[in-house]
């Protein structure tokens, strides 16, 4: 008979699995091979659903009257999570934590190609006289200004909007499925936020904002 056991893999890095099947003649051998393949497919599906890596081999006994399917299930959930973290890191600006230019260009291209897209707008934000800040107050202070503006932008737009640092002192936001009125209101909230909390270390932050739809 067939005997297979499945474990959800929690707290388990590796698990041996196996199944035996016997056949009495050549016809039975062919049927046995079909059973073996069926078991392999079942194991592969179970492993795939549980986030496991399948390494399964089939061994045939010398007398061709019995077969053994054996293998090892290795939990790769941690590896997959690590790969996802590195992918996310590659899409982010190291200083501000916003999306970077490469991700923004890819995301905006995909957004504009959607058949279901009803409307889209892009908001451009540029810090005024930022070169002067770097030259007179230092690059560390300039980095603080960039992070401050990044937080202001994130606090205004929707979590579904893609907010990115596009260049040195340039930020850009792509907004899909929103009316121009909604975009204008978001810009007004941002302007108000900068006016109320636009100082950092005694420096008055000033930005220029543009929109296109």
Phi, psi and omega in degrees: 000169180266144180219111180227144181232139180239137178236141183291350172087359181292123180073013184236124180268327182212143180217130175279137177230151180198160176207141180248148175211136180245150177221145189265340182211184184297322177295318176296328179297318179295318177297322178298320178297321178296320178295318179302313181296323178296318179295316179302315180298319179296317178297317181299319180294316180296319180294316181299319180293331183267000180078037180250157175264129184266130171225093186238134177231155180243133179240133180254133180294155185299323182278002178057020179256351178214149179231152179231128174254121182221161179180187182228132172261121181249125181287113180248016181302321179295321178296316180298318178298321180293319177299317179298321179295320179291323176297316179297318180297323181293338180269358187250149171284128187296329184278307188267340184082356176286169173296152180267178185297318182299315180294319181299315182295321178293315182295316181293323177296316179295322180297315184289343179269357181292132177291331183275358183292127179261328179198158179205149179217151177238132178248129179252134180230129182228132180279127181288140173053037183291326178299322178296322178298312180298319184288326186260327185251351176099157184289329178295319177293321177298321177297322178297321178296318179299316179294324179296314180294321179301318178295321179297317181296314180297330182284351185254317187270165183290156180291343178275346178282144180268113180253127185223153168269113189272328180208198183308302180237025183247135177236151181216146181227131173252128184240122179250151178055048176222143179283162179297330178296317177296321179294318179297319179296321178296320178295318179297321177296321179294314179302317180295321180295319179293322179295319184281325185230042185268004179262141176217116180061032181086356180262134180273113181280133177230137182229156172248135184234133176229158181224150174215144180220000000 
